[in-house]
Amino acid sequence: MTKIDTSRPETVLPTPSHTVGPFYGHALPFPGGGDIAPVGHPDTIAVHGHVYDGEGNPLPDAFVELWGPDPDGNLPTVDGSMRRDTASGGFLGRNGVEFTGWGRIQTDTSGHWSARTLRPGARGQSAPYLSVCVFARGLLVHLFTRIYLPGDEAALAADPLLARLDPERRGTLIAADGGNGTYRFDIRLQGEGETVFLEFQ
């Protein structure tokens, strides 16, 4: 029997992706994961929705990660989303001041997720959007998508990605405006109304 020295990364062979859930829920959540916007910031918006499987059932153990630029379209470069207590090693949560643009939210028992973040500014030729990564049971590899916010129809019409999609499919990437700075974005992993997912190469 050949023994492999796992203490040296160069001697360990890569392995295929493994199913990401539902066992990951005990280690990945952290306090304030959905509280991305600094407290009291005037550009704060609330984004929420459900994650559904191919049969339309809500997933109570999925994860949604969000990344987004600040309202000026700049990508944040500050640390601070996952501060740890140096004595105990436990999570302290966010510092409540700096905007990192990143959050991780676990769905609740009804498959619902929600986050408070800043309304993203435009970058380049794209309409403003939030980048999304979805982790869920049965997925061998996590999924990527975008959340575009309604309001500037000219920018949405000119967006290079949205322009390549049929109108019906395009709608799966645009959140519904709930008024008062709230937006609903449901994620459907398969089946009718399946969300458009992106592949990066």
Short mmCIF file of C-alpha atoms in Angstrom, two decimals:
data_model
loop_
_atom_site.label_atom_id
_atom_site.label_comp_id
_atom_site.label_asym_id
_atom_site.label_seq_id
_atom_site.Cartn_x
_atom_site.Cartn_y
_atom_site.Cartn_z
CA MET A 1 0.00 0.00 0.00
CA THR A 2 1.41 3.37 -1.03
CA LYS A 3 1.20 6.14 1.52
CA ILE A 4 0.74 9.72 0.36
CA ASP A 5 2.28 12.56 2.32
CA THR A 6 -0.69 14.91 2.71
CA SER A 7 1.37 17.52 4.56
CA ARG A 8 2.87 18.66 1.25
CA PRO A 9 0.26 20.05 -1.21
CA GLU A 10 2.35 19.16 -4.24
CA THR A 11 2.06 15.44 -3.40
CA VAL A 12 -1.75 15.37 -3.14
CA LEU A 13 -3.63 14.58 -6.33
CA PRO A 14 -6.69 16.70 -7.14
CA THR A 15 -10.06 15.06 -6.53
CA PRO A 16 -13.42 15.64 -8.25
CA SER A 17 -15.92 18.07 -6.75
CA HIS A 18 -18.08 16.65 -4.00
CA THR A 19 -21.72 17.36 -3.22
CA VAL A 20 -21.76 20.59 -1.24
CA GLY A 21 -24.66 19.96 1.07
CA PRO A 22 -26.40 19.81 3.33
CA PHE A 23 -23.52 19.04 5.68
CA TYR A 24 -21.73 22.36 5.07
CA GLY A 25 -24.26 24.35 7.11
CA HIS A 26 -22.43 23.98 10.41
CA ALA A 27 -19.21 25.72 9.31
CA LEU A 28 -19.95 28.26 6.59
CA PRO A 29 -22.60 30.56 8.12
CA PHE A 30 -21.32 33.49 10.15
CA PRO A 31 -23.02 36.24 12.20
CA GLY A 32 -24.38 39.05 10.06
CA GLY A 33 -23.75 37.22 6.79
CA GLY A 34 -26.58 39.07 5.06
CA ASP A 35 -25.87 42.47 6.63
CA ILE A 36 -23.53 43.70 3.90
CA ALA A 37 -24.40 47.41 4.01
CA PRO A 38 -23.01 49.50 6.86
CA VAL A 39 -25.70 50.35 9.41
CA GLY A 40 -27.66 53.46 8.44
CA HIS A 41 -26.10 53.89 4.98
CA PRO A 42 -28.50 55.91 2.76
CA ASP A 43 -28.01 53.66 -0.30
CA THR A 44 -29.02 50.46 1.50
CA ILE A 45 -31.36 48.11 -0.34
CA ALA A 46 -32.89 44.80 0.74
CA VAL A 47 -32.74 41.83 -1.64
CA HIS A 48 -34.57 38.61 -0.81
CA GLY A 49 -36.12 35.54 -2.36
CA HIS A 50 -36.38 31.76 -2.29
CA VAL A 51 -34.23 28.97 -3.68
CA TYR A 52 -36.31 26.26 -5.41
CA ASP A 53 -35.35 22.83 -6.73
CA GLY A 54 -36.42 21.37 -10.08
CA GLU A 55 -39.84 20.36 -8.73
CA GLY A 56 -40.54 23.80 -7.33
CA ASN A 57 -39.85 22.83 -3.71
CA PRO A 58 -38.02 25.34 -1.51
CA LEU A 59 -34.54 24.30 -0.33
CA PRO A 60 -34.04 24.86 3.42
CA ASP A 61 -30.29 24.20 3.34
CA ALA A 62 -28.97 26.21 0.41
CA PHE A 63 -26.43 29.02 0.53
CA VAL A 64 -26.47 32.24 -1.46
CA GLU A 65 -23.30 34.31 -1.72
CA LEU A 66 -23.47 37.87 -3.04
CA TRP A 67 -20.75 40.16 -4.36
CA GLY A 68 -21.33 43.70 -5.53
CA PRO A 69 -19.63 47.02 -6.23
CA ASP A 70 -20.37 50.14 -4.23
CA PRO A 71 -22.86 52.75 -5.54
CA ASP A 72 -20.05 54.36 -7.59
CA GLY A 73 -19.29 51.06 -9.35
CA ASN A 74 -16.02 50.48 -7.47
CA LEU A 75 -15.15 46.99 -6.24
CA PRO A 76 -14.39 47.09 -2.51
CA THR A 77 -10.89 46.07 -1.45
CA VAL A 78 -11.29 46.26 2.34
CA ASP A 79 -11.26 43.31 4.71
CA GLY A 80 -13.74 42.86 7.47
CA SER A 81 -16.57 40.48 6.56
CA MET A 82 -15.33 37.58 8.69
CA ARG A 83 -13.40 39.01 11.63
CA ARG A 84 -12.38 36.51 14.28
CA ASP A 85 -11.74 36.86 17.97
CA THR A 86 -8.01 36.26 18.35
CA ALA A 87 -8.52 34.70 21.79
CA SER A 88 -11.34 32.25 21.08
CA GLY A 89 -11.17 31.96 17.30
CA GLY A 90 -14.92 32.62 17.13
CA PHE A 91 -16.53 34.93 14.63
CA LEU A 92 -17.05 38.54 15.66
CA GLY A 93 -19.07 39.37 12.58
CA ARG A 94 -18.73 42.57 10.59
CA ASN A 95 -17.35 45.79 11.97
CA GLY A 96 -20.49 47.64 10.81
CA VAL A 97 -18.53 50.45 9.14
CA GLU A 98 -16.71 49.22 6.05
CA PHE A 99 -18.45 47.93 2.96
CA THR A 100 -16.84 44.73 1.68
CA GLY A 101 -19.47 44.03 -0.96
CA TRP A 102 -19.66 40.37 0.03
CA GLY A 103 -22.18 38.33 1.98
CA ARG A 104 -23.16 34.71 2.60
CA ILE A 105 -26.72 33.78 3.52
CA GLN A 106 -28.19 30.40 4.41
CA THR A 107 -31.81 29.80 3.45
CA ASP A 108 -34.27 29.25 6.27
CA THR A 109 -36.69 26.34 6.66
CA SER A 110 -38.91 27.78 3.91
CA GLY A 111 -36.02 28.23 1.47
CA HIS A 112 -36.00 32.00 1.99
CA TRP A 113 -32.90 34.20 2.03
CA SER A 114 -32.43 37.95 2.50
CA ALA A 115 -29.60 40.47 2.50
CA ARG A 116 -29.08 44.17 3.10
CA THR A 117 -26.50 45.65 0.76
CA LEU A 118 -25.76 48.83 -1.18
CA ARG A 119 -27.33 49.49 -4.55
CA PRO A 120 -24.54 48.60 -6.99
CA GLY A 121 -23.22 51.15 -9.44
CA ALA A 122 -22.58 50.40 -13.11
CA ARG A 123 -19.24 48.97 -14.25
CA GLY A 124 -18.24 49.32 -17.89
CA GLN A 125 -21.01 48.58 -20.39
CA SER A 126 -22.99 46.37 -18.00
CA ALA A 127 -26.11 47.51 -16.20
CA PRO A 128 -25.65 47.47 -12.40
CA TYR A 129 -25.87 43.96 -10.95
CA LEU A 130 -24.96 41.76 -8.00
CA SER A 131 -22.97 38.60 -8.64
CA VAL A 132 -24.45 35.46 -7.05
CA CYS A 133 -23.04 32.05 -6.20
CA VAL A 134 -25.49 29.30 -5.19
CA PHE A 135 -24.62 26.22 -3.13
CA ALA A 136 -27.31 23.57 -2.74
CA ARG A 137 -27.80 19.85 -2.11
CA GLY A 138 -27.09 17.65 -5.08
CA LEU A 139 -24.91 20.21 -6.85
CA LEU A 140 -21.47 18.89 -7.67
CA VAL A 141 -20.32 22.39 -8.55
CA HIS A 142 -21.82 25.64 -7.28
CA LEU A 143 -23.77 27.83 -9.72
CA PHE A 144 -23.18 31.44 -10.74
CA THR A 145 -25.77 33.98 -11.79
CA ARG A 146 -26.52 37.70 -11.55
CA ILE A 147 -29.19 39.91 -10.01
CA TYR A 148 -29.97 42.95 -12.12
CA LEU A 149 -32.06 45.65 -10.47
CA PRO A 150 -34.94 47.28 -12.34
CA GLY A 151 -35.19 51.04 -12.71
CA ASP A 152 -32.96 51.96 -15.62
CA GLU A 153 -34.59 50.23 -18.58
CA ALA A 154 -32.16 51.76 -21.11
CA ALA A 155 -29.17 50.31 -19.22
CA LEU A 156 -30.85 46.89 -18.96
CA ALA A 157 -31.64 46.90 -22.70
CA ALA A 158 -28.02 47.77 -23.53
CA ASP A 159 -26.43 45.22 -21.19
CA PRO A 160 -24.33 42.78 -23.29
CA LEU A 161 -25.39 39.66 -21.38
CA LEU A 162 -29.10 40.48 -21.17
CA ALA A 163 -29.17 41.45 -24.85
CA ARG A 164 -28.13 37.88 -25.82
CA LEU A 165 -31.06 36.27 -24.00
CA ASP A 166 -34.66 35.67 -25.03
CA PRO A 167 -37.02 38.01 -23.15
CA GLU A 168 -38.45 35.14 -21.09
CA ARG A 169 -35.00 33.96 -19.99
CA ARG A 170 -33.81 37.54 -19.45
CA GLY A 171 -36.52 38.00 -16.84
CA THR A 172 -34.98 35.32 -14.62
CA LEU A 173 -32.02 37.67 -14.01
CA ILE A 174 -33.99 40.81 -13.16
CA ALA A 175 -35.30 41.25 -9.62
CA ALA A 176 -38.87 42.36 -8.97
CA ASP A 177 -39.17 45.82 -7.42
CA GLY A 178 -41.05 45.55 -4.14
CA GLY A 179 -40.93 49.28 -3.42
CA ASN A 180 -39.14 51.13 -0.61
CA GLY A 181 -35.74 49.82 -1.69
CA THR A 182 -36.70 46.13 -1.59
CA TYR A 183 -36.23 43.62 -4.40
CA ARG A 184 -37.29 40.00 -4.78
CA PHE A 185 -35.13 37.51 -6.64
CA ASP A 186 -36.09 33.83 -6.62
CA ILE A 187 -33.54 31.27 -7.76
CA ARG A 188 -34.89 28.21 -9.59
CA LEU A 189 -32.27 25.51 -10.07
CA GLN A 190 -34.13 23.56 -12.79
CA GLY A 191 -37.45 23.20 -14.54
CA GLU A 192 -39.97 25.85 -15.48
CA GLY A 193 -38.57 29.34 -15.05
CA GLU A 194 -35.04 28.04 -14.43
CA THR A 195 -32.68 30.87 -13.58
CA VAL A 196 -30.02 31.65 -16.17
CA PHE A 197 -26.69 30.39 -14.81
CA LEU A 198 -23.29 31.45 -16.09
CA GLU A 199 -20.25 29.37 -16.94
CA PHE A 200 -16.80 30.87 -16.45
CA GLN A 201 -13.87 29.53 -18.43
#
